[in-house]
Amino acid sequence: MKIKFFTLILLALSTLNSQAQEEYKQGPNSAVYETIPKGTITKHSWESSVFPNTKRDYYIYVPAQYNASKPSALMVFQDGHAYVNNDGDFRVPTVFDNLIAQGKMPVTISLFIDPGHGKNEPEAESPWRASNRSLEYDEVSSTYSDFLINEMIPELKKTYNISDDPKMRAIAGLSSGAISAFSAAWF
């Protein structure tokens, strides 16, 4: 009886393991279509005063339909390098190009921001290993939202017409980036 039970447990675990390893298949909005207008992506660097002695990379996506005379929505992504990559898992610029062109979402400027890294520290081997990631993302306080509201969004608004309507703003992340997104929305 014990052997049959143990065999069933192993069979169940191996089934779960094989299901967990199934490859995610991208949906149709993750594909590039020649007839869909393409937004632009620019890369920048920022030295923060809210998080002193840090620097970070960030990217700005501006859809082809952007019109400076009309306020645009704003979407912020933590660990921006992962989301801005059109060959990666998320392909946000391509998805946004498609959804905006279909009228399924408003014209949305996106801020893809990486965590800060100490200016006096050796360069991080990847943005996932930035020295300030845990401090910025895992701390449940208003500090990260202060950083966005007082530094990054005003910097974007120097160049782009971004709506002040809270209904036209969103924030996202995964893992620790999700913690910071929740904290920013909460505070």
PDB file of N, CA and C in Angstrom, residues 98-140:
ATOM      1  N   ASN A  98       0.125  47.612 -30.875  1.00  0.00           N
ATOM      2  CA  ASN A  98      -1.045  46.910 -31.393  1.00  0.00           C
ATOM      3  C   ASN A  98      -2.343  47.360 -30.713  1.00  0.00           C
ATOM      4  N   LEU A  99      -2.341  47.439 -29.377  1.00  0.00           N
ATOM      5  CA  LEU A  99      -3.566  47.794 -28.657  1.00  0.00           C
ATOM      6  C   LEU A  99      -3.979  49.247 -28.902  1.00  0.00           C
ATOM      7  N   ILE A 100      -3.004  50.143 -28.986  1.00  0.00           N
ATOM      8  CA  ILE A 100      -3.319  51.549 -29.270  1.00  0.00           C
ATOM      9  C   ILE A 100      -3.887  51.679 -30.685  1.00  0.00           C
ATOM     10  N   ALA A 101      -3.263  50.999 -31.656  1.00  0.00           N
ATOM     11  CA  ALA A 101      -3.742  51.062 -33.041  1.00  0.00           C
ATOM     12  C   ALA A 101      -5.152  50.483 -33.178  1.00  0.00           C
ATOM     13  N   GLN A 102      -5.485  49.493 -32.351  1.00  0.00           N
ATOM     14  CA  GLN A 102      -6.814  48.878 -32.385  1.00  0.00           C
ATOM     15  C   GLN A 102      -7.846  49.695 -31.597  1.00  0.00           C
ATOM     16  N   GLY A 103      -7.394  50.734 -30.904  1.00  0.00           N
ATOM     17  CA  GLY A 103      -8.303  51.529 -30.088  1.00  0.00           C
ATOM     18  C   GLY A 103      -8.712  50.838 -28.795  1.00  0.00           C
ATOM     19  N   LYS A 104      -7.963  49.820 -28.394  1.00  0.00           N
ATOM     20  CA  LYS A 104      -8.298  49.069 -27.179  1.00  0.00           C
ATOM     21  C   LYS A 104      -7.667  49.657 -25.927  1.00  0.00           C
ATOM     22  N   MET A 105      -6.793  50.623 -26.104  1.00  0.00           N
ATOM     23  CA  MET A 105      -6.220  51.354 -24.969  1.00  0.00           C
ATOM     24  C   MET A 105      -5.903  52.764 -25.431  1.00  0.00           C
ATOM     25  N   PRO A 106      -5.845  53.718 -24.500  1.00  0.00           N
ATOM     26  CA  PRO A 106      -5.548  55.100 -24.894  1.00  0.00           C
ATOM     27  C   PRO A 106      -4.088  55.252 -25.302  1.00  0.00           C
ATOM     28  N   VAL A 107      -3.803  56.350 -25.963  1.00  0.00           N
ATOM     29  CA  VAL A 107      -2.413  56.685 -26.272  1.00  0.00           C
ATOM     30  C   VAL A 107      -1.680  56.767 -24.931  1.00  0.00           C
ATOM     31  N   THR A 108      -0.655  55.938 -24.775  1.00  0.00           N
ATOM     32  CA  THR A 108       0.008  55.772 -23.481  1.00  0.00           C
ATOM     33  C   THR A 108       1.514  55.865 -23.631  1.00  0.00           C
ATOM     34  N   ILE A 109       2.096  56.810 -22.934  1.00  0.00           N
ATOM     35  CA  ILE A 109       3.544  56.901 -22.838  1.00  0.00           C
ATOM     36  C   ILE A 109       3.967  55.971 -21.721  1.00  0.00           C
ATOM     37  N   SER A 110       5.049  55.247 -21.922  1.00  0.00           N
ATOM     38  CA  SER A 110       5.506  54.298 -20.906  1.00  0.00           C
ATOM     39  C   SER A 110       6.889  54.662 -20.407  1.00  0.00           C
ATOM     40  N   LEU A 111       7.048  54.554 -19.102  1.00  0.00           N
ATOM     41  CA  LEU A 111       8.330  54.735 -18.435  1.00  0.00           C
ATOM     42  C   LEU A 111       8.782  53.366 -17.957  1.00  0.00           C
ATOM     43  N   PHE A 112       9.859  52.875 -18.538  1.00  0.00           N
ATOM     44  CA  PHE A 112      10.451  51.597 -18.159  1.00  0.00           C
ATOM     45  C   PHE A 112      11.692  51.935 -17.339  1.00  0.00           C
ATOM     46  N   ILE A 113      11.623  51.728 -16.043  1.00  0.00           N
ATOM     47  CA  ILE A 113      12.688  52.215 -15.173  1.00  0.00           C
ATOM     48  C   ILE A 113      13.374  51.070 -14.438  1.00  0.00           C
ATOM     49  N   ASP A 114      14.685  51.107 -14.444  1.00  0.00           N
ATOM     50  CA  ASP A 114      15.475  50.111 -13.716  1.00  0.00           C
ATOM     51  C   ASP A 114      15.787  50.626 -12.317  1.00  0.00           C
ATOM     52  N   PRO A 115      16.064  49.723 -11.382  1.00  0.00           N
ATOM     53  CA  PRO A 115      16.425  50.169 -10.036  1.00  0.00           C
ATOM     54  C   PRO A 115      17.773  50.871 -10.039  1.00  0.00           C
ATOM     55  N   GLY A 116      17.971  51.679  -9.020  1.00  0.00           N
ATOM     56  CA  GLY A 116      19.225  52.418  -8.918  1.00  0.00           C
ATOM     57  C   GLY A 116      20.394  51.537  -8.520  1.00  0.00           C
ATOM     58  N   HIS A 117      21.576  52.024  -8.863  1.00  0.00           N
ATOM     59  CA  HIS A 117      22.825  51.337  -8.511  1.00  0.00           C
ATOM     60  C   HIS A 117      23.781  52.394  -7.964  1.00  0.00           C
ATOM     61  N   GLY A 118      24.519  52.038  -6.931  1.00  0.00           N
ATOM     62  CA  GLY A 118      25.452  52.980  -6.317  1.00  0.00           C
ATOM     63  C   GLY A 118      26.449  53.530  -7.318  1.00  0.00           C
ATOM     64  N   LYS A 119      26.583  54.861  -7.357  1.00  0.00           N
ATOM     65  CA  LYS A 119      27.490  55.499  -8.325  1.00  0.00           C
ATOM     66  C   LYS A 119      28.944  55.110  -8.091  1.00  0.00           C
ATOM     67  N   ASN A 120      29.303  54.793  -6.851  1.00  0.00           N
ATOM     68  CA  ASN A 120      30.692  54.464  -6.535  1.00  0.00           C
ATOM     69  C   ASN A 120      30.951  52.963  -6.485  1.00  0.00           C
ATOM     70  N   GLU A 121      29.989  52.167  -6.886  1.00  0.00           N
ATOM     71  CA  GLU A 121      30.137  50.719  -6.860  1.00  0.00           C
ATOM     72  C   GLU A 121      30.491  50.205  -8.254  1.00  0.00           C
ATOM     73  N   PRO A 122      31.134  49.028  -8.308  1.00  0.00           N
ATOM     74  CA  PRO A 122      31.400  48.434  -9.625  1.00  0.00           C
ATOM     75  C   PRO A 122      30.082  48.216 -10.370  1.00  0.00           C
ATOM     76  N   GLU A 123      30.136  48.324 -11.672  1.00  0.00           N
ATOM     77  CA  GLU A 123      28.925  48.159 -12.472  1.00  0.00           C
ATOM     78  C   GLU A 123      28.288  46.804 -12.194  1.00  0.00           C
ATOM     79  N   ALA A 124      26.969  46.801 -12.080  1.00  0.00           N
ATOM     80  CA  ALA A 124      26.236  45.560 -11.815  1.00  0.00           C
ATOM     81  C   ALA A 124      26.314  44.642 -13.030  1.00  0.00           C
ATOM     82  N   GLU A 125      26.376  43.334 -12.777  1.00  0.00           N
ATOM     83  CA  GLU A 125      26.449  42.371 -13.878  1.00  0.00           C
ATOM     84  C   GLU A 125      25.160  42.351 -14.705  1.00  0.00           C
ATOM     85  N   SER A 126      24.049  42.753 -14.094  1.00  0.00           N
ATOM     86  CA  SER A 126      22.776  42.898 -14.809  1.00  0.00           C
ATOM     87  C   SER A 126      21.895  43.852 -14.009  1.00  0.00           C
ATOM     88  N   PRO A 127      20.881  44.444 -14.647  1.00  0.00           N
ATOM     89  CA  PRO A 127      19.983  45.340 -13.901  1.00  0.00           C
ATOM     90  C   PRO A 127      19.275  44.641 -12.739  1.00  0.00           C
ATOM     91  N   TRP A 128      19.119  43.310 -12.833  1.00  0.00           N
ATOM     92  CA  TRP A 128      18.499  42.558 -11.734  1.00  0.00           C
ATOM     93  C   TRP A 128      19.365  42.612 -10.478  1.00  0.00           C
ATOM     94  N   ARG A 129      20.651  42.893 -10.635  1.00  0.00           N
ATOM     95  CA  ARG A 129      21.605  42.891  -9.516  1.00  0.00           C
ATOM     96  C   ARG A 129      21.975  44.301  -9.058  1.00  0.00           C
ATOM     97  N   ALA A 130      21.204  45.300  -9.460  1.00  0.00           N
ATOM     98  CA  ALA A 130      21.487  46.678  -9.051  1.00  0.00           C
ATOM     99  C   ALA A 130      21.492  46.762  -7.523  1.00  0.00           C
ATOM    100  N   SER A 131      22.441  47.500  -6.986  1.00  0.00           N
ATOM    101  CA  SER A 131      22.651  47.537  -5.536  1.00  0.00           C
ATOM    102  C   SER A 131      21.480  48.113  -4.754  1.00  0.00           C
ATOM    103  N   ASN A 132      20.668  48.941  -5.374  1.00  0.00           N
ATOM    104  CA  ASN A 132      19.578  49.599  -4.656  1.00  0.00           C
ATOM    105  C   ASN A 132      18.220  48.932  -4.884  1.00  0.00           C
ATOM    106  N   ARG A 133      18.195  47.829  -5.631  1.00  0.00           N
ATOM    107  CA  ARG A 133      16.919  47.203  -6.008  1.00  0.00           C
ATOM    108  C   ARG A 133      16.068  46.859  -4.791  1.00  0.00           C
ATOM    109  N   SER A 134      16.636  46.167  -3.836  1.00  0.00           N
ATOM    110  CA  SER A 134      15.853  45.758  -2.668  1.00  0.00           C
ATOM    111  C   SER A 134      15.394  46.967  -1.854  1.00  0.00           C
ATOM    112  N   LEU A 135      16.270  47.921  -1.671  1.00  0.00           N
ATOM    113  CA  LEU A 135      15.903  49.117  -0.905  1.00  0.00           C
ATOM    114  C   LEU A 135      14.751  49.870  -1.576  1.00  0.00           C
ATOM    115  N   GLU A 136      14.837  50.038  -2.866  1.00  0.00           N
ATOM    116  CA  GLU A 136      13.807  50.792  -3.589  1.00  0.00           C
ATOM    117  C   GLU A 136      12.508  50.003  -3.738  1.00  0.00           C
ATOM    118  N   TYR A 137      12.613  48.723  -4.025  1.00  0.00           N
ATOM    119  CA  TYR A 137      11.435  47.938  -4.393  1.00  0.00           C
ATOM    120  C   TYR A 137      10.760  47.237  -3.215  1.00  0.00           C
ATOM    121  N   ASP A 138      11.530  46.779  -2.238  1.00  0.00           N
ATOM    122  CA  ASP A 138      10.956  45.956  -1.172  1.00  0.00           C
ATOM    123  C   ASP A 138      10.491  46.747   0.051  1.00  0.00           C
ATOM    124  N   GLU A 139      10.931  47.965   0.191  1.00  0.00           N
ATOM    125  CA  GLU A 139      10.524  48.779   1.334  1.00  0.00           C
ATOM    126  C   GLU A 139       9.087  49.259   1.140  1.00  0.00           C
ATOM    127  N   VAL A 140       8.255  48.966   2.118  1.00  0.00           N
ATOM    128  CA  VAL A 140       6.855  49.382   2.037  1.00  0.00           C
ATOM    129  C   VAL A 140       6.744  50.757   2.691  1.00  0.00           C
TER     130      VAL A 140
END
